[in-house]
Coordinates of C-alpha atoms in Angstrom, one line a residue:
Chain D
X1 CA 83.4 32.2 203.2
X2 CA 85.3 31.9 199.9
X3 CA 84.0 34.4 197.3
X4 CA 83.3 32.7 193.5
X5 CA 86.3 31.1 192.1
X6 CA 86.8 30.9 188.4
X7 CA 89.7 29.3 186.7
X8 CA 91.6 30.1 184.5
X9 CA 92.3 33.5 185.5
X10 CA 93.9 34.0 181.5
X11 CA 93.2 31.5 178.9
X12 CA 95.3 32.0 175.4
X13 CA 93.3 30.0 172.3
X14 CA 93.4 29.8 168.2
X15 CA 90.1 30.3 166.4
X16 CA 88.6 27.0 165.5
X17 CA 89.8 25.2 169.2
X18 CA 87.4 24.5 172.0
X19 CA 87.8 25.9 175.0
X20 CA 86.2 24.9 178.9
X21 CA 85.6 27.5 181.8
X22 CA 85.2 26.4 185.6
X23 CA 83.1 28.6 188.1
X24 CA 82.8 27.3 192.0
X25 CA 80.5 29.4 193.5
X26 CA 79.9 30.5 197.3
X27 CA 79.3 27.7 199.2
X28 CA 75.9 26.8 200.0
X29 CA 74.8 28.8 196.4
X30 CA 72.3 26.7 194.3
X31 CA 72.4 29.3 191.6
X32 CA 75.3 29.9 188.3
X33 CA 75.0 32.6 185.9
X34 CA 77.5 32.9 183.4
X35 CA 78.0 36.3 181.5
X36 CA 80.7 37.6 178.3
X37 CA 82.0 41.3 179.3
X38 CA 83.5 43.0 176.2
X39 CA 83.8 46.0 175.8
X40 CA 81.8 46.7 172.6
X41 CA 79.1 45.2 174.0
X42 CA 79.4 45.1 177.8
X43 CA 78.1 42.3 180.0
X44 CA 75.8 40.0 178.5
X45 CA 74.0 37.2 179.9
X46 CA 74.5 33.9 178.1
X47 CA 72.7 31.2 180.6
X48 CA 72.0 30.2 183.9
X49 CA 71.7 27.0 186.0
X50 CA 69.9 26.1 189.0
X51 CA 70.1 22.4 190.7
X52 CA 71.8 21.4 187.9
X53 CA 69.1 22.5 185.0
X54 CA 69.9 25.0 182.5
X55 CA 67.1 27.6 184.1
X56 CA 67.5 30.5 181.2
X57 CA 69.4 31.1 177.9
X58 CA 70.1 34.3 176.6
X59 CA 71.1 35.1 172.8
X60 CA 74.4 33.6 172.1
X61 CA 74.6 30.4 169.3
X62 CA 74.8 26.9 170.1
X63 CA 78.7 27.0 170.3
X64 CA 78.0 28.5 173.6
X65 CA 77.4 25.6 176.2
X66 CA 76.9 24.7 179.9
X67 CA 76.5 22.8 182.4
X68 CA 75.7 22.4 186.2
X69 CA 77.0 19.7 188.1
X70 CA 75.6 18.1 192.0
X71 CA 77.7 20.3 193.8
X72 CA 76.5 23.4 192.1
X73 CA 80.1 23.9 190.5
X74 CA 79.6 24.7 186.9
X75 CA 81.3 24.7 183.4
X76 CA 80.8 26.4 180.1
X77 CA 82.0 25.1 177.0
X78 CA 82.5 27.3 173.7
X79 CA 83.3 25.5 170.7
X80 CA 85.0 26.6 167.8
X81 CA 86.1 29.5 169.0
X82 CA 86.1 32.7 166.4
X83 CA 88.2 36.0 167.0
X84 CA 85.1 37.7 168.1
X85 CA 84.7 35.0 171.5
X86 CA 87.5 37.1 172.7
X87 CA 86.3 38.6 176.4
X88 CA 86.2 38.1 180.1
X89 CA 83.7 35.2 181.0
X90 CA 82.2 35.9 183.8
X91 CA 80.3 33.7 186.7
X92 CA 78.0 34.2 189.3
X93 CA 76.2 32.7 191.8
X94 CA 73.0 33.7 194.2
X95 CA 72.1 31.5 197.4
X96 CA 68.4 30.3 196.0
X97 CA 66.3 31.5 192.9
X98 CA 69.0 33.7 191.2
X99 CA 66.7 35.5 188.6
X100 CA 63.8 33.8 189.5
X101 CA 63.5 35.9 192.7
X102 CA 66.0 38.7 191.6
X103 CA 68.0 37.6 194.2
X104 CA 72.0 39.9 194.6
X105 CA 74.3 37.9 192.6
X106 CA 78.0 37.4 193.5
X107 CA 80.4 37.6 191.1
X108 CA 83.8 36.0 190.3
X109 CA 86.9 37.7 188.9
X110 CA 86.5 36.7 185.6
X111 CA 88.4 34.7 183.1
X112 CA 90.2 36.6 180.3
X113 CA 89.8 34.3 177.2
X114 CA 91.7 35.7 173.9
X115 CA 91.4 34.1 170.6
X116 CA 94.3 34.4 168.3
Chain H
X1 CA 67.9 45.7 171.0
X2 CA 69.6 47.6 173.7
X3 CA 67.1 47.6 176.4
X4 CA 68.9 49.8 179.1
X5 CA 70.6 52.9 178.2
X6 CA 73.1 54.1 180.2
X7 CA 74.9 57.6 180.2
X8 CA 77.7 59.4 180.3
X9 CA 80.0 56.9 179.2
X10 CA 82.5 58.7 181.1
X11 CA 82.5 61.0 184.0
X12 CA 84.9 63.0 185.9
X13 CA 84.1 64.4 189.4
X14 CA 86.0 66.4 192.1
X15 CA 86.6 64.9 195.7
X16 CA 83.6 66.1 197.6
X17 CA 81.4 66.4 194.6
X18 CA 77.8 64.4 193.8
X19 CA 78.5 61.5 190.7
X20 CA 75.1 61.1 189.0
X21 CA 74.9 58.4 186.2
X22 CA 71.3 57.6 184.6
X23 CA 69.7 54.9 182.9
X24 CA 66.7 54.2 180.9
X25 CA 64.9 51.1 180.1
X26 CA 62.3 49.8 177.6
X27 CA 61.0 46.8 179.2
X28 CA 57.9 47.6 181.0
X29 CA 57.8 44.1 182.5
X30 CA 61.0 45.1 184.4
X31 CA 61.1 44.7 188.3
X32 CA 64.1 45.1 190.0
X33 CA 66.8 47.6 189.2
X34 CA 70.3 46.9 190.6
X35 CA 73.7 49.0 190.6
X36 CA 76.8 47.3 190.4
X37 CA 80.7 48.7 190.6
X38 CA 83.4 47.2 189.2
X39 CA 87.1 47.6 189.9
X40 CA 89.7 46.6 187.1
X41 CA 90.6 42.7 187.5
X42 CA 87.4 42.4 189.6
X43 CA 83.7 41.2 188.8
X44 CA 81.6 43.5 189.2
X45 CA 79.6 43.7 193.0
X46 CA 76.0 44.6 194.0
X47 CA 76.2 48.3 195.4
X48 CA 72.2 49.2 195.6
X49 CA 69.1 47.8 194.5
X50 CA 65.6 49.5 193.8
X51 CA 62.3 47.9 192.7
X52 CA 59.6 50.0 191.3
X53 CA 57.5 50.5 194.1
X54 CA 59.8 53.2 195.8
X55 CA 60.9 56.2 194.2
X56 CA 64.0 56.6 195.6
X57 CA 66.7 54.6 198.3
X58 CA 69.5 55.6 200.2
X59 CA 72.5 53.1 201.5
X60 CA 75.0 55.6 203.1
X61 CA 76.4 57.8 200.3
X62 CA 75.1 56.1 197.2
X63 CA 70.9 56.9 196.3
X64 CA 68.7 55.8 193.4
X65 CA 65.8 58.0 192.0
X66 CA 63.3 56.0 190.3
X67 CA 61.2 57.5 187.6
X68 CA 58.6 54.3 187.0
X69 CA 56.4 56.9 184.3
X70 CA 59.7 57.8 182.5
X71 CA 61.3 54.4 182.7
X72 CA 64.2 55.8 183.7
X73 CA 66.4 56.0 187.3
X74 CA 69.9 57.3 188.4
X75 CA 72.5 56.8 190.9
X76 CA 73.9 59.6 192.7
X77 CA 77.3 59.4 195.0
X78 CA 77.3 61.8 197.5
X79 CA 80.6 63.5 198.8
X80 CA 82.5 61.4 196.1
X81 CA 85.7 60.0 197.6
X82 CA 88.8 58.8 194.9
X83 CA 88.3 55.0 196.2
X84 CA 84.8 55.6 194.4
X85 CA 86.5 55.6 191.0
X86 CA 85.2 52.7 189.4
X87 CA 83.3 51.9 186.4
X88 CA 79.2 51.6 187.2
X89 CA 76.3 49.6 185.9
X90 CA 72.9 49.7 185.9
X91 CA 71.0 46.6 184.9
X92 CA 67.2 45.5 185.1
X93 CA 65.4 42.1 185.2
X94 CA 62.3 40.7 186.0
X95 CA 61.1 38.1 188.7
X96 CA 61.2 34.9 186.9
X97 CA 64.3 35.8 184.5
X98 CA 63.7 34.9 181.1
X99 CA 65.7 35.0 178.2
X100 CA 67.5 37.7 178.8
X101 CA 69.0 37.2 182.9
X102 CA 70.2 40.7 184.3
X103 CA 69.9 43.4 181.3
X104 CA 72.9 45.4 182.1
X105 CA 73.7 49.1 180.8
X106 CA 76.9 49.9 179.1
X107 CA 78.7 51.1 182.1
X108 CA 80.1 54.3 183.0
X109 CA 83.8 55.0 183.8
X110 CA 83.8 57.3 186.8
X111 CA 87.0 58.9 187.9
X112 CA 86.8 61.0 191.1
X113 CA 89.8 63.6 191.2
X114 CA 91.9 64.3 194.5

């Protein structure tokens, strides 16, 4: 079975752009979490989706966005992009209830987003 | 509000030697309390997982000690091997997720030397 798949592996952006982030997840996975990794901060959860509803949102402004589509693939969206949006976005999926059941998530490889 | 606090930041271990890298969280509402290793270029992947009712499990060479009264709980690598060398993090959540998904430490880099 093919693991998460995000793309694009490196994205290159100026502040003030938009900028959109694909996650396919395991096959069969209902589940998407999407996460920033930097390392001032660490990983931090910024949302998660479930049969196509945005389930939970964690601190990050509006600019931040996401969705879910029927096949479970997912996007996130970050608009107006400032210096400090610079990180690895990570995705991952779980098979059913993803935090609702603390359920192992499987993560992708990231993608490497750097704001100039 | 840093809910999980991880330490050391770094750590350096001989080949053969026990790794031990603790955590301690806030939230008592906290149920489930996951490891996860990362390898550079890689997302991080699910190594053990505790929940509260246990004090302590064991998969092969890697063990978590729970400590529910002192909100706090570790990971020790037994007989660490170089291929170990990774960087580690704990994380909590609860059943039913919330605002906050996984609540993830700041990670520890762990370097096991030859």
């Amino acid at each position: 079975k093919a693991g998460v798949t995000q793309t694009p592996r490196y994205l290159i952006k100026t502040r003030g752009q938009q900028v959109t982030l694909s996650c396919s997840p395991i096959s069969g996975h209902r589940s998407v979490s999407w996460y920033q990794q930097t390392p001032g901060q660490g990983l931090q959860f910024l949302f998660e989706y479930f049969s196509e509803t945005q389930r939970n949102k964690g601190n990050f402004p509006g600019r931040f966005s996401g969705r879910q589509f029927s096949n479970s693939r997912s996007e996130m969206n970050v608009s107006t992009l400032e210096l400090g949006d610079s990180a690895l976005y990570l995705c991952a999926s779980s098979p059913k209830g993803g935090s609702a059941t603390n359920e192992k998530l499987f993560f992708g490889s990231g993608t490497q987003l750097s704001v100039l | 509000q840093q809910q999980v606090k991880q330490s050391p930041q770094s750590l350096i271990v001989q080949k053969g030697g026990i790794s031990i890298i603790n955590c301690a969280y806030e939230n008592t509402a906290f149920d489930y309390f996951p490891w996860y290793q990362q390898f550079p270029g890689k997302g991080p992947a699910l190594l053990i997982a505790i929940r509260p009712d246990v004090s302590e499990k064991k998969e092969g060479r890697f063990t978590i000690s729970f400590n529910k009264s002192a909100k706090q709980f570790s990971l020790h690598i037994m007989d660490s091997q170089p291929g170990d060398s990774a960087t580690y993090f704990c994380a909590a959540s609860k059943a039913g997720g919330g605002a906050d998904g996984l609540t993830f430490g700041k990670g520890t880099h762990l370097i096991i030397q030859p």
